[in-house]
Amino acid sequence: MNKINGYTEEEAKSLVEYISSGKRVGKTLSGLFASYAQKTGRAKGSVRNYYYSLLRCTGDERVKNILKDKNLKAEKIMPFSDEETDKILREILLQKSKGVSVRRAVLNLSGGDDKLMLRYQNKYRNVASKQPERMERLMRECGLNGGSDEARKRIEEEINGLYDKLAASLKEENKRLTTLIKRLTDENALLRLQIRNN
């Protein structure tokens, strides 16, 4: 069976057709990923990742044929400006000061857009770990205790907690996919035997 990044060619065609049809009627990519995941029993993140990896397979003729005339493309992500970054971080910090978790704050800020939520979360994490002085400055500007070791420790614990949850989720997805691959490999071997014996 010819696979394209882990999907059969038929599965890849099915996903592309589903996304293409959905976009033509005005559905959002995030919603399409969720509904396709539900329809196929795959994780939404897995569907999203496969879709984008498929769009980047520009050297594969099979992929070119599947995508032909579908008008699908991966949008280029524009980096946040310094002003946008500070605005995002201030809002997260203000929400945190009211007892809202970082995860909930980025969800609120993104309006439920998974891709944007992940970008905000990553920006927060990167600045907190690589530019603590910037985070302290923003906390002071917001009237929060920016120099506090306790606040920094709390932020680091939240970040670590978020990443632990993401890692656990990915580990579960890996286990599920490994089991699925083994089952499909076994089924494939049985089919070959049946074909050979007929």
GROMACS .gro file of C-alpha atoms in nm:
model
  198
    1MET     CA    1   0.000   0.000   0.000
    2ASN     CA    2   0.151   0.335  -0.101
    3LYS     CA    3   0.167   0.569   0.195
    4ILE     CA    4   0.211   0.943   0.197
    5ASN     CA    5   0.353   1.050   0.533
    6GLY     CA    6   0.166   0.769   0.711
    7TYR     CA    7  -0.172   0.800   0.535
    8THR     CA    8  -0.274   0.586   0.241
    9GLU     CA    9  -0.311   0.774  -0.085
   10GLU     CA   10  -0.690   0.731  -0.056
   11GLU     CA   11  -0.688   0.879   0.297
   12ALA     CA   12  -0.481   1.175   0.177
   13LYS     CA   13  -0.726   1.232  -0.112
   14SER     CA   14  -1.019   1.204   0.128
   15LEU     CA   15  -0.872   1.464   0.366
   16VAL     CA   16  -0.786   1.706   0.085
   17GLU     CA   17  -1.133   1.673  -0.066
   18TYR     CA   18  -1.296   1.721   0.275
   19ILE     CA   19  -1.093   2.036   0.351
   20SER     CA   20  -1.137   2.174  -0.001
   21SER     CA   21  -1.515   2.122   0.004
   22GLY     CA   22  -1.547   2.269   0.352
   23LYS     CA   23  -1.344   2.579   0.267
   24ARG     CA   24  -1.558   2.638  -0.044
   25VAL     CA   25  -1.866   2.669   0.177
   26GLY     CA   26  -1.688   2.900   0.422
   27LYS     CA   27  -1.595   2.660   0.703
   28THR     CA   28  -1.285   2.734   0.911
   29LEU     CA   29  -0.980   2.511   0.897
   30SER     CA   30  -0.996   2.460   1.273
   31GLY     CA   31  -1.358   2.341   1.249
   32LEU     CA   32  -1.278   2.117   0.952
   33PHE     CA   33  -0.986   1.956   1.137
   34ALA     CA   34  -1.214   1.889   1.435
   35SER     CA   35  -1.499   1.740   1.229
   36TYR     CA   36  -1.263   1.530   1.013
   37ALA     CA   37  -1.094   1.403   1.330
   38GLN     CA   38  -1.431   1.306   1.474
   39LYS     CA   39  -1.535   1.139   1.148
   40THR     CA   40  -1.215   0.933   1.121
   41GLY     CA   41  -1.133   0.870   1.487
   42ARG     CA   42  -0.805   1.060   1.461
   43ALA     CA   43  -0.689   1.337   1.694
   44LYS     CA   44  -0.760   1.691   1.574
   45GLY     CA   45  -0.392   1.787   1.616
   46SER     CA   46  -0.288   1.484   1.416
   47VAL     CA   47  -0.524   1.579   1.130
   48ARG     CA   48  -0.397   1.939   1.136
   49ASN     CA   49  -0.032   1.831   1.138
   50TYR     CA   50  -0.087   1.585   0.854
   51TYR     CA   51  -0.266   1.847   0.645
   52TYR     CA   52   0.021   2.094   0.678
   53SER     CA   53   0.288   1.828   0.618
   54LEU     CA   54   0.097   1.726   0.303
   55LEU     CA   55   0.098   2.086   0.176
   56ARG     CA   56   0.476   2.096   0.226
   57CYS     CA   57   0.536   1.774   0.023
   58THR     CA   58   0.595   1.973  -0.294
   59GLY     CA   59   0.840   1.721  -0.440
   60ASP     CA   60   0.598   1.425  -0.436
   61GLU     CA   61   0.409   1.384  -0.767
   62ARG     CA   62   0.125   1.195  -0.597
   63VAL     CA   63   0.072   1.488  -0.360
   64LYS     CA   64   0.086   1.737  -0.650
   65ASN     CA   65  -0.190   1.539  -0.824
   66ILE     CA   66  -0.403   1.521  -0.507
   67LEU     CA   67  -0.370   1.896  -0.448
   68LYS     CA   68  -0.413   1.996  -0.813
   69ASP     CA   69  -0.689   2.256  -0.860
   70LYS     CA   70  -0.783   2.244  -0.490
   71ASN     CA   71  -0.653   2.597  -0.417
   72LEU     CA   72  -0.516   2.490  -0.078
   73LYS     CA   73  -0.205   2.646   0.066
   74ALA     CA   74  -0.032   2.686   0.399
   75GLU     CA   75  -0.045   3.046   0.501
   76LYS     CA   76   0.283   3.203   0.601
   77ILE     CA   77   0.290   3.288   0.970
   78MET     CA   78   0.391   3.647   1.030
   79PRO     CA   79   0.600   3.700   1.344
   80PHE     CA   80   0.465   3.922   1.619
   81SER     CA   81   0.614   4.271   1.638
   82ASP     CA   82   0.765   4.382   1.970
   83GLU     CA   83   0.456   4.596   2.033
   84GLU     CA   84   0.221   4.304   1.961
   85THR     CA   85   0.428   4.075   2.183
   86ASP     CA   86   0.418   4.321   2.474
   87LYS     CA   87   0.043   4.371   2.431
   88ILE     CA   88  -0.021   3.994   2.430
   89LEU     CA   89   0.202   3.936   2.732
   90ARG     CA   90   0.045   4.225   2.928
   91GLU     CA   91  -0.301   4.079   2.869
   92ILE     CA   92  -0.190   3.731   2.977
   93LEU     CA   93  -0.023   3.874   3.289
   94LEU     CA   94  -0.331   4.081   3.378
   95GLN     CA   95  -0.556   3.777   3.342
   96LYS     CA   96  -0.314   3.571   3.549
   97SER     CA   97  -0.323   3.833   3.824
   98LYS     CA   98  -0.700   3.769   3.843
   99GLY     CA   99  -0.643   3.397   3.897
  100VAL     CA  100  -0.683   3.288   3.534
  101SER     CA  101  -0.440   3.018   3.416
  102VAL     CA  102  -0.204   3.088   3.127
  103ARG     CA  103  -0.387   2.826   2.923
  104ARG     CA  104  -0.724   2.992   2.982
  105ALA     CA  105  -0.575   3.338   2.919
  106VAL     CA  106  -0.434   3.239   2.578
  107LEU     CA  107  -0.761   3.065   2.494
  108ASN     CA  108  -0.952   3.385   2.581
  109LEU     CA  109  -0.711   3.598   2.377
  110SER     CA  110  -0.723   3.371   2.072
  111GLY     CA  111  -1.101   3.356   2.060
  112GLY     CA  112  -1.084   2.976   2.032
  113ASP     CA  113  -0.845   2.974   1.735
  114ASP     CA  114  -0.616   2.677   1.812
  115LYS     CA  115  -0.332   2.796   1.592
  116LEU     CA  116  -0.333   3.145   1.742
  117MET     CA  117  -0.365   3.001   2.094
  118LEU     CA  118  -0.054   2.790   2.037
  119ARG     CA  119   0.135   3.091   1.900
  120TYR     CA  120   0.041   3.301   2.206
  121GLN     CA  121   0.133   3.019   2.443
  122ASN     CA  122   0.469   2.966   2.272
  123LYS     CA  123   0.543   3.339   2.273
  124TYR     CA  124   0.463   3.357   2.645
  125ARG     CA  125   0.682   3.056   2.722
  126ASN     CA  126   0.975   3.181   2.511
  127VAL     CA  127   0.975   3.527   2.666
  128ALA     CA  128   0.934   3.391   3.019
  129SER     CA  129   1.227   3.153   2.978
  130LYS     CA  130   1.461   3.355   2.753
  131GLN     CA  131   1.379   3.716   2.847
  132PRO     CA  132   1.283   3.717   3.216
  133GLU     CA  133   1.383   4.085   3.241
  134ARG     CA  134   1.124   4.172   2.975
  135MET     CA  135   0.859   3.976   3.163
  136GLU     CA  136   0.952   4.157   3.486
  137ARG     CA  137   0.930   4.495   3.310
  138LEU     CA  138   0.585   4.411   3.172
  139MET     CA  139   0.469   4.293   3.514
  140ARG     CA  140   0.584   4.625   3.667
  141GLU     CA  141   0.407   4.818   3.387
  142CYS     CA  142   0.089   4.629   3.469
  143GLY     CA  143   0.126   4.716   3.838
  144LEU     CA  144   0.219   4.361   3.930
  145ASN     CA  145   0.513   4.251   4.140
  146GLY     CA  146   0.753   4.180   3.853
  147GLY     CA  147   1.068   4.125   4.055
  148SER     CA  148   0.926   3.856   4.276
  149ASP     CA  149   1.101   3.519   4.273
  150GLU     CA  150   0.771   3.368   4.382
  151ALA     CA  151   0.594   3.509   4.075
  152ARG     CA  152   0.869   3.385   3.846
  153LYS     CA  153   0.859   3.043   4.007
  154ARG     CA  154   0.479   3.029   3.966
  155ILE     CA  155   0.513   3.122   3.598
  156GLU     CA  156   0.778   2.856   3.544
  157GLU     CA  157   0.562   2.594   3.719
  158GLU     CA  158   0.266   2.683   3.497
  159ILE     CA  159   0.479   2.661   3.185
  160ASN     CA  160   0.620   2.326   3.295
  161GLY     CA  161   0.268   2.204   3.371
  162LEU     CA  162   0.146   2.305   3.024
  163TYR     CA  163   0.433   2.127   2.856
  164ASP     CA  164   0.389   1.817   3.072
  165LYS     CA  165   0.024   1.801   2.960
  166LEU     CA  166   0.122   1.848   2.596
  167ALA     CA  167   0.393   1.582   2.624
  168ALA     CA  168   0.153   1.335   2.787
  169SER     CA  169  -0.103   1.400   2.515
  170LEU     CA  170   0.156   1.347   2.242
  171LYS     CA  171   0.278   1.030   2.412
  172GLU     CA  172  -0.077   0.890   2.416
  173GLU     CA  173  -0.124   0.985   2.049
  174ASN     CA  174   0.207   0.812   1.966
  175LYS     CA  175   0.095   0.496   2.147
  176ARG     CA  176  -0.236   0.499   1.961
  177LEU     CA  177  -0.068   0.552   1.625
  178THR     CA  178   0.192   0.281   1.695
  179THR     CA  179  -0.086   0.034   1.776
  180LEU     CA  180  -0.276   0.137   1.464
  181ILE     CA  181   0.033   0.099   1.244
  182LYS     CA  182   0.101  -0.248   1.388
  183ARG     CA  183  -0.261  -0.351   1.325
  184LEU     CA  184  -0.252  -0.219   0.969
  185THR     CA  185   0.084  -0.386   0.906
  186ASP     CA  186  -0.058  -0.718   1.031
  187GLU     CA  187  -0.370  -0.675   0.816
  188ASN     CA  188  -0.152  -0.592   0.518
  189ALA     CA  189   0.055  -0.906   0.572
  190LEU     CA  190  -0.264  -1.117   0.595
  191LEU     CA  191  -0.399  -0.964   0.274
  192ARG     CA  192  -0.072  -1.043   0.095
  193LEU     CA  193  -0.094  -1.405   0.214
  194GLN     CA  194  -0.456  -1.431   0.097
  195ILE     CA  195  -0.368  -1.289  -0.244
  196ARG     CA  196  -0.072  -1.525  -0.276
  197ASN     CA  197  -0.282  -1.827  -0.177
  198ASN     CA  198  -0.564  -1.750  -0.424
   0.00000   0.00000   0.00000
